[in-house]
XYZ file of C-alpha atoms in Angstrom:
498
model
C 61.182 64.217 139.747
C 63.139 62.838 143.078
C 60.953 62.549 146.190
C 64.476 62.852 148.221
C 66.178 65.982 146.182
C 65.925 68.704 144.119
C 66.943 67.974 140.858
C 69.482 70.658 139.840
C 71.681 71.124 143.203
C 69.722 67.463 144.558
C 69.168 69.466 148.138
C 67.624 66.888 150.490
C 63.805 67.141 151.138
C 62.845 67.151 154.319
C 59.832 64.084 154.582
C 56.594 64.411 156.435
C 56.618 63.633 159.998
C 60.652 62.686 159.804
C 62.844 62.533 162.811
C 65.584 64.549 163.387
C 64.280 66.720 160.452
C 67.466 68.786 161.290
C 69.863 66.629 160.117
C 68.358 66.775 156.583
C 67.965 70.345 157.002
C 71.598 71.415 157.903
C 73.109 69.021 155.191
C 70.362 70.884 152.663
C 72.312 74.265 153.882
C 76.180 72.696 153.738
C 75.460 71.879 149.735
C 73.908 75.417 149.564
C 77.313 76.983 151.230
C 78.949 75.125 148.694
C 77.252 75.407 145.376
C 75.835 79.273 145.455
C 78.477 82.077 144.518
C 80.907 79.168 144.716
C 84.916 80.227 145.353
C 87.309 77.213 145.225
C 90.712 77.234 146.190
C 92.335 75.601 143.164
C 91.027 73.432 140.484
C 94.813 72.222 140.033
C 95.737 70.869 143.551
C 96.331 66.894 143.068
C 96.866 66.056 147.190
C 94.605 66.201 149.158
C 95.434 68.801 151.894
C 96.649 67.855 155.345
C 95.449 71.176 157.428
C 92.263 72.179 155.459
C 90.203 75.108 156.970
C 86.075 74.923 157.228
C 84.271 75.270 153.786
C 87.659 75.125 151.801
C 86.296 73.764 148.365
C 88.252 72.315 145.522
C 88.000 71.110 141.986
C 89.138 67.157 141.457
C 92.106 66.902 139.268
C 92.232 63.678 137.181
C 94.957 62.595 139.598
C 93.502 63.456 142.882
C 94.906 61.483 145.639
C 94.020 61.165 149.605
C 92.137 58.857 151.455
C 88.918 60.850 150.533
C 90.022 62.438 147.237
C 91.177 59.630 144.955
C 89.162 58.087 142.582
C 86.911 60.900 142.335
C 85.970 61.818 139.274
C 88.186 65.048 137.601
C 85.732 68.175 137.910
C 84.285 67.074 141.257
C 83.634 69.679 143.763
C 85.075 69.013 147.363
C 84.001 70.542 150.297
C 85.604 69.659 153.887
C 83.840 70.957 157.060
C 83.624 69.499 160.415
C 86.862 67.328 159.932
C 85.277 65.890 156.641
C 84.610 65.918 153.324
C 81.965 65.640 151.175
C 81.382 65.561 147.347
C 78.943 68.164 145.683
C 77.605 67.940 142.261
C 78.135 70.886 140.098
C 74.990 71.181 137.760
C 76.104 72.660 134.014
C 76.083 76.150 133.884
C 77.542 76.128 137.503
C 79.823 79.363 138.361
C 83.232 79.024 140.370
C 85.622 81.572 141.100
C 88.959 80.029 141.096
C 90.669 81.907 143.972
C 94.262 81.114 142.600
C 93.910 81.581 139.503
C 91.881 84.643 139.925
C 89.329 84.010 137.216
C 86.019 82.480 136.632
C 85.672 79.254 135.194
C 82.053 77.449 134.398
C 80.685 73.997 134.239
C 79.598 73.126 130.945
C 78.104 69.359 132.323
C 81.615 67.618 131.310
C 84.170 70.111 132.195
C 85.232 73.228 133.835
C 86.196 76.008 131.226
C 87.296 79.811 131.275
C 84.682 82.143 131.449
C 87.044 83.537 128.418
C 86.781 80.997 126.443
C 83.163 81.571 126.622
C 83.497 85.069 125.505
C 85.500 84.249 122.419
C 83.153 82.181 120.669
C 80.336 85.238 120.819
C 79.283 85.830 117.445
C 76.749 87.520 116.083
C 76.002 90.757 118.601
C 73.536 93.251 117.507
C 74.581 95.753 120.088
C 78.139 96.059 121.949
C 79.046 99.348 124.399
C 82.046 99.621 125.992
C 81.505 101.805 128.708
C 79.157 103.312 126.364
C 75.329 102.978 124.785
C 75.181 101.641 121.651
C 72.177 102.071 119.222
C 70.709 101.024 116.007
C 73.542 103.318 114.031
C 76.648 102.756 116.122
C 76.011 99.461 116.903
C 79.544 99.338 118.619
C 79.974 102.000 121.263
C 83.268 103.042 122.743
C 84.317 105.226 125.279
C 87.856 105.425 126.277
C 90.876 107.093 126.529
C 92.608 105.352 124.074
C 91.783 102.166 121.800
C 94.864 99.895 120.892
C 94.530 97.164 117.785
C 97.759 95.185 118.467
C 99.184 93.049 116.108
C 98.859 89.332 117.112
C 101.416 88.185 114.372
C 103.364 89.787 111.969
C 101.086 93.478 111.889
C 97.458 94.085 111.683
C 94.942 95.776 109.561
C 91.760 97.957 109.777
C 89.238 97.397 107.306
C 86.456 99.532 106.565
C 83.948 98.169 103.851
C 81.448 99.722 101.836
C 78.839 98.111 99.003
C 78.733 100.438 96.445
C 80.956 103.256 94.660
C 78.457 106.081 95.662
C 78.357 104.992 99.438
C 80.692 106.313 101.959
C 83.758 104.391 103.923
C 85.314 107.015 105.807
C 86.877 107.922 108.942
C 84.962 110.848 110.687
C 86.470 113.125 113.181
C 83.976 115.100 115.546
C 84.379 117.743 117.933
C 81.000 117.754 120.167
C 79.118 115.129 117.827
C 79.744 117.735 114.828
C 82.211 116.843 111.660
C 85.336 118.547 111.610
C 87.574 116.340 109.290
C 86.980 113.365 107.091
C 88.898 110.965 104.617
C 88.581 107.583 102.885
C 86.211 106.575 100.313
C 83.530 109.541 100.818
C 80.945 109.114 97.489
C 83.209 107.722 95.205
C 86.098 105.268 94.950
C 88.767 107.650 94.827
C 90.471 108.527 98.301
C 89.485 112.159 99.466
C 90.125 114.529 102.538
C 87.542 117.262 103.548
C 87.293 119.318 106.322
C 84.346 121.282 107.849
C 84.057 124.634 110.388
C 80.403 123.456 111.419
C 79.799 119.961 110.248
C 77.595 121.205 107.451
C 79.335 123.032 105.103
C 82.755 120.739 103.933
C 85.811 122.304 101.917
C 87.791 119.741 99.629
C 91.535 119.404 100.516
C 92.854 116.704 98.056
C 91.347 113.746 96.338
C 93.835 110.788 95.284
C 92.582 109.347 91.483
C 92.154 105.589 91.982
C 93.453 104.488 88.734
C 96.583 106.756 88.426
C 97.558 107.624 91.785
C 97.578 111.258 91.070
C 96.693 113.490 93.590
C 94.736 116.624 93.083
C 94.871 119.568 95.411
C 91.959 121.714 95.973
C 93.409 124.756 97.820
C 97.268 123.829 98.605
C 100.353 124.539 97.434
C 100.380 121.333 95.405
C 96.857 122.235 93.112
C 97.008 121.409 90.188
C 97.146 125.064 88.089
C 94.126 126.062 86.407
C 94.478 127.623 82.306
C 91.524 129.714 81.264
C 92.044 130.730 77.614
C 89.984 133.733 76.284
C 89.657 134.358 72.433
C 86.734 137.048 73.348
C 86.335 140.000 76.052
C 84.904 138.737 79.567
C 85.909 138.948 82.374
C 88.155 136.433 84.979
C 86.696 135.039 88.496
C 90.159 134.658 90.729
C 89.869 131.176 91.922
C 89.525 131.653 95.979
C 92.610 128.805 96.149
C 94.971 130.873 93.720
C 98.185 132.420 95.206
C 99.266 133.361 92.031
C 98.215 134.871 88.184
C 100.574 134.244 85.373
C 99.492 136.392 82.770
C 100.002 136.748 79.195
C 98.372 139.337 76.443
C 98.539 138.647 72.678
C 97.658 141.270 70.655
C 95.700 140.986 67.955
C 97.777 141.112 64.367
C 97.191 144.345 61.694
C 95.727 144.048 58.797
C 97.184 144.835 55.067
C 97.015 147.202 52.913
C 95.460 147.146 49.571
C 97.241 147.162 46.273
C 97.379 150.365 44.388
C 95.365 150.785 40.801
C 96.316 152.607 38.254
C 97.339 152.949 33.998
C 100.474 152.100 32.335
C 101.863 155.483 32.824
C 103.001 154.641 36.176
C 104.673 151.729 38.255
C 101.950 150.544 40.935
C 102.923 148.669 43.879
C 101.805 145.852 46.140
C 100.053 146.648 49.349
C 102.119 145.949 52.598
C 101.580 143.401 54.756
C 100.377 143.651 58.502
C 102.835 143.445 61.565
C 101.881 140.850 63.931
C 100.099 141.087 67.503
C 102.476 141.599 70.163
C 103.024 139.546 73.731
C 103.454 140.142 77.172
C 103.102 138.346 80.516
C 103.694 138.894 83.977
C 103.098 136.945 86.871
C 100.983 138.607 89.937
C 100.300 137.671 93.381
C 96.435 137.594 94.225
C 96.338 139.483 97.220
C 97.115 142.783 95.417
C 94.454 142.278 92.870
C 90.630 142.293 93.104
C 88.264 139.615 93.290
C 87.345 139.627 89.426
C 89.346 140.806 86.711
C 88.446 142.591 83.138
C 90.111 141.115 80.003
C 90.304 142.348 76.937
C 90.723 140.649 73.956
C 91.609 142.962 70.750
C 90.023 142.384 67.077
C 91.994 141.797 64.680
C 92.563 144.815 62.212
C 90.839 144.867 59.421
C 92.384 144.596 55.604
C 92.674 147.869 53.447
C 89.809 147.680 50.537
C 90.647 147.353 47.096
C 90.565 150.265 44.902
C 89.715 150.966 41.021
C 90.785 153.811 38.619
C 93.986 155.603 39.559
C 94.187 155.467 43.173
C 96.719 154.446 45.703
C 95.914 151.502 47.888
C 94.142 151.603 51.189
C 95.775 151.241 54.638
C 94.985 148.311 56.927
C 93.543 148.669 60.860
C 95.608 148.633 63.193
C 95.418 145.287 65.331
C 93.403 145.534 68.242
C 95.488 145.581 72.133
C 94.626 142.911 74.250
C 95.095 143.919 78.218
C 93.828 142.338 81.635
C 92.470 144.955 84.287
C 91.201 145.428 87.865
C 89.371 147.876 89.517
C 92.798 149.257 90.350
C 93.626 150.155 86.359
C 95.301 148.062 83.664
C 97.235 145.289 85.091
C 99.309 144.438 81.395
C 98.804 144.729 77.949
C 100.027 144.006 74.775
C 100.251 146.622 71.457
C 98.050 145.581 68.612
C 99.735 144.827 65.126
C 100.423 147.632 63.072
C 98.745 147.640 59.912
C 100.242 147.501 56.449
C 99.929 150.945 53.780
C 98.496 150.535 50.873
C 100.245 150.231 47.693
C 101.854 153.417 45.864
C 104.008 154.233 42.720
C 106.758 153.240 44.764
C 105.869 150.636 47.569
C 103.352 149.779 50.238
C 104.953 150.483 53.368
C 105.475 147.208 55.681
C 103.117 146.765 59.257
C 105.884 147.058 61.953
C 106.245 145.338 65.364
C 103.968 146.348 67.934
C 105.201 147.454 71.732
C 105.359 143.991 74.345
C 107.708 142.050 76.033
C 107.582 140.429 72.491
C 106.878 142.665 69.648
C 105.265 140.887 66.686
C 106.758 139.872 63.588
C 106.928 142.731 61.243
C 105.287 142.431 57.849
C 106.393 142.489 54.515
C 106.867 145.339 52.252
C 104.482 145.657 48.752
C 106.272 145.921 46.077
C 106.258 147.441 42.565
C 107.837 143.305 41.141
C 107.197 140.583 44.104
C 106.250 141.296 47.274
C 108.610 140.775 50.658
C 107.619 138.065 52.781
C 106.132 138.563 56.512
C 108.622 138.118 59.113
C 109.444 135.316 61.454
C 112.911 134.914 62.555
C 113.100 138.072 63.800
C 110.987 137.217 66.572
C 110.581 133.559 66.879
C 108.616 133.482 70.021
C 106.202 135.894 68.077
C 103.040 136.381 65.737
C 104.471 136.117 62.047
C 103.864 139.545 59.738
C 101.624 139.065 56.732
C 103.346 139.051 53.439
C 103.481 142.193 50.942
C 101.525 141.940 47.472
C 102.987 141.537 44.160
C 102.832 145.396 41.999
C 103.039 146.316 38.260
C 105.155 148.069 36.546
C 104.677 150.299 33.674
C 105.856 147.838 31.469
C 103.035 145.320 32.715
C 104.952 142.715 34.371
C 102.710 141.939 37.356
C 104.360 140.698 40.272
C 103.952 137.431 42.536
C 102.629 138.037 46.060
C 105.101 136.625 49.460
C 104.390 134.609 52.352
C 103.451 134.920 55.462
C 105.718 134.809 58.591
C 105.086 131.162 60.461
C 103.634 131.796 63.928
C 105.440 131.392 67.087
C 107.506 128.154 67.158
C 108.590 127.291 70.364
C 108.579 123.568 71.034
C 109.958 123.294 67.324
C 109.315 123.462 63.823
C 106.322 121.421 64.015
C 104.176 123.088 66.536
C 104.858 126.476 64.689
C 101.584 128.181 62.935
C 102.036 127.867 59.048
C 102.820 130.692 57.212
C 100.067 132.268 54.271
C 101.184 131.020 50.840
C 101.954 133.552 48.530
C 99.587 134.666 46.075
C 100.514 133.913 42.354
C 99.710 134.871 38.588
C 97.164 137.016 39.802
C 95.867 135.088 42.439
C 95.094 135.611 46.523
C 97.367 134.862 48.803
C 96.248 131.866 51.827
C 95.588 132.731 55.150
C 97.796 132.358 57.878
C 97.848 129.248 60.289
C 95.895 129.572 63.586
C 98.340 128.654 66.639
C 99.352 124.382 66.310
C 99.231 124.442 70.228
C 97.966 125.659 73.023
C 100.693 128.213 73.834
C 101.306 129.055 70.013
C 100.662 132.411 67.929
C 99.492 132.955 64.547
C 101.101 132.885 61.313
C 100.597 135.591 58.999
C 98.191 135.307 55.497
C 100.217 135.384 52.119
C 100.345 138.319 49.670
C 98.234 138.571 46.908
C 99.744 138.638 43.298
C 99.021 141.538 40.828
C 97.497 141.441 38.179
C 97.212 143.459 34.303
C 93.882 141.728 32.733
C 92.132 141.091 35.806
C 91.472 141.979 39.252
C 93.803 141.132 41.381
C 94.318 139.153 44.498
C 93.710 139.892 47.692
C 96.041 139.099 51.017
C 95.170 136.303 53.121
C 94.272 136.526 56.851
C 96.333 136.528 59.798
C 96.216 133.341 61.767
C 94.749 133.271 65.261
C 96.085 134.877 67.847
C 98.095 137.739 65.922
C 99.051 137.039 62.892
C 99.432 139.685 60.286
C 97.046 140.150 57.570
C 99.238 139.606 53.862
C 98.861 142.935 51.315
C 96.570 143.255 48.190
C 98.441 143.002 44.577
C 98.267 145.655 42.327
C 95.766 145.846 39.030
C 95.535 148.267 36.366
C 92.664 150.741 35.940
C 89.987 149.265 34.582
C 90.029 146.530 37.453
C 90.284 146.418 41.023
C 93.331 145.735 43.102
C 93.319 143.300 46.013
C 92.441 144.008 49.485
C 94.417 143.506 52.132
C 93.444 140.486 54.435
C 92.316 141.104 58.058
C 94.449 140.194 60.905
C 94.205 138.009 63.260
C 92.472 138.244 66.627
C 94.394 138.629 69.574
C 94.247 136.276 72.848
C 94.441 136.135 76.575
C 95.744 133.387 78.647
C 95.388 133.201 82.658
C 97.188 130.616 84.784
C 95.868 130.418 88.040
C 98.519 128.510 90.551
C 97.613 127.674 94.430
């Protein structure tokens, strides 16, 4: 430590029992003027000035010139008062404002910098508020009218990180401190938008799948439409984003009717086969319908039974209607199959189409030789009929059953249903196809084939939705003739579309 200064801004001491301690006093207070809350005039002035006023202070250029400024070293402070001048030491850390320049600039012990410059190498803030508090969640606190990030080459980017899938990157958007609106990465890497009445309870307006691109709409005009497929009764939920139903009702098919029995004294014939399920749709707009809906789905009807002795055959059930309802009454509905008559000495009378915007295939006639096979070109967008059964005649020639009519075939051959095979020397006729795709119909079972010696064989179901059951062949007396085979069930579709 200096007995004669202080060592930071080296004021003069004042010494015991000195002379003219004023002198040493008033010099102490000239370095003080000087060095606190310093203002210089320019740190870039290089001649020294001809006319300077009292406590003008300036920053030494490296090419300071004058009879009292050259050769001082570049950084020096300056001071002139009382017609001189006299150097001051500026300690690091010392403050200047640098009047033209209009900015701060500090000492750092070699050099005067920006106070700027300063300010750009912070790193590593735990708090920041702009005109704001900042806390241990929003560590960075801004309030302002606006906030600009400009580009400071060709554009700029925000980022906004998280660390895992499940977290949340988002950008939140409050109206009193409570969430209104919110998008980004919120749970889950796919992008999302939500909004919110009261910050609590959030509605889903689209999500944006991260792997395809495809966005899915939760309650726009853009959702993606919704299929519920009922093979059974229930009842339908309208989705609260729906605008519109498209409906469509597929009855169920018919079943067929047995083959007749009987001795040689009379021709016996074939049952008939079942007509198929009919099909209607409609499209409805969800404000005039209720909240829940009522669908039925109808059975398919059941296959005539086989009979013994001399007896004609038995009829098939009629296919069960399938219909969608409110509270209001029945909304649309589609006619079950008709069913197929039982064998006779003449024929067994053919299911026909049922009532819909498309009737169902019809089935075939039974027959006293071959039966007639079910139907499907008549109504190609249909439920095929189920094929008639083979009969005898009273010379014993049993007859072959027919096929089934192929189920509904839009989209070509290959999505259509397959049709029953026909029933042959004496034997049962195959079921129909179920539908090959999701907006297909049934195909209709095969005949059965009569039969002298034996029983004889039975049609084969309807396929599912609405396919006709195929007719029962015929047998003599002392056996039984075929049954008739069910039909198939009918089906509702609902297509909900926002």
């Amino acid at each position: 430590m200096s007995d004669d200064a202080t060592p930071r801004l080296a004021l003069p001491y004042l010494a015991a029992g000195q002379a003219q301690k004023h002198v040493t006093l008033n010099e102490a207070l000239a370095r003080l003027d000087g060095l606190v809350q310093s203002a210089v005039e320019s740190r870039a002035t290089d001649a020294q000035p001809v006319s300077p006023a009292d406590g003008d202070l300036y920053i030494m250029t490296a090419s300071a010139s004058g009879a009292d400024w050259a050769g001082k070293a570049a950084g020096t402070l300056m001071r002139f008062e009382a017609g001189a001048w006299a150097e001051l030491t500026a300690a690091e850390g010392h403050v200047a404002w640098v009047k033209d320049e209009g900015l701060l600039a500090i000492f750092d012990g070699a050099a005067w910098i920006d106070l700027a410059q300063t300010i750009d190498a912070l790193q590593g803030l735990s708090l920041l508020g702009i005109n704001a508090t900042a806390d241990a969640t929003n560590k960075l606190s801004v309030s302002s009218a606006a906030v600009l990030f400009n580009h400071a080459g060709a554009g700029t980017q925000l980022k906004v990180n998280k660390s895992a899938a499940g977290d949340t990157a988002s950008h939140l958007f409050q109206t009193g401190f409570s969430g209104r609106a919110e998008f980004g990465l919120t749970g889950s890497d796919d992008f999302a938008i939500k909004v919110s009445a009261d910050g609590s309870s959030w509605q889903d307006v689209f999500t944006v799948d991260r792997t395809t691109g495809k966005a899915a709409f939760a309650r726009s005009a853009m959702h993606q439409t919704q299929i519920d497929i009922f093979t059974s009764s229930g009842s339908y939920s309208v989705p609260a984003w729906a605008r519109r139903l498209r409906i469509v009702c597929i009855a169920a098919g018919g079943g067929g009717g047995s083959g007749a029995a009987g001795t040689n004294a009379a021709d016996r014939s074939g049952g008939g086969g079942g007509g198929g399920g009919a099909r209607s749709w409609e499209e409805y707009d969800v404000a005039d319908l209720g909240a829940t809906l009522t669908v039925t789905v109808g059975a398919g009807g059941s296959g005539g039974a086989g009979v013994t002795g001399t007896a004609n055959g038995s009829n098939g059930g009629a296919g069960g209607l399938s219909s969608v309802a409110d509270s209001g009454g029945v909304l649309l509905l589609a006619g079950g199959g008709i069913a197929g008559g039982g064998g006779t000495t003449t024929s067994g009378a053919a299911g026909s189409a049922a009532i819909g915007n498309t009737p169902g295939n019809t089935g075939g006639a039974g027959s006293i030789g071959a039966g007639s096979a079910g139907q499907d070109s008549a109504r190609a967008d249909g439920s095929g009929g189920g094929g008639g059964g083979g009969g005898l005649s009273t010379a014993g020639a049993a007859g072959d059953g027919a096929a089934g009519g192929h189920g509904w075939r839009i989209g070509g051959v290959a999505k259509r249903a397959p049709a029953g095979a026909a029933g042959v020397s004496g034997g049962a006729g195959a079921a129909g196809g179920d539908k090959v795709w999701s907006r297909g119909c049934g195909a209709g079972g095969g005949g059965g084939a009569a039969s002298a010696s034996a029983n004889a064989g039975a049609g084969g179901a309807g396929g599912a939705p609405g396919g006709g059951g195929g007719g029962g062949g015929a047998a003599r007396d002392t056996f039984t003739s075929g049954a008739g085979g069910a039909g198939g069930r009918g089906e509702v579709w609902i297509v909900a579309i926002g």
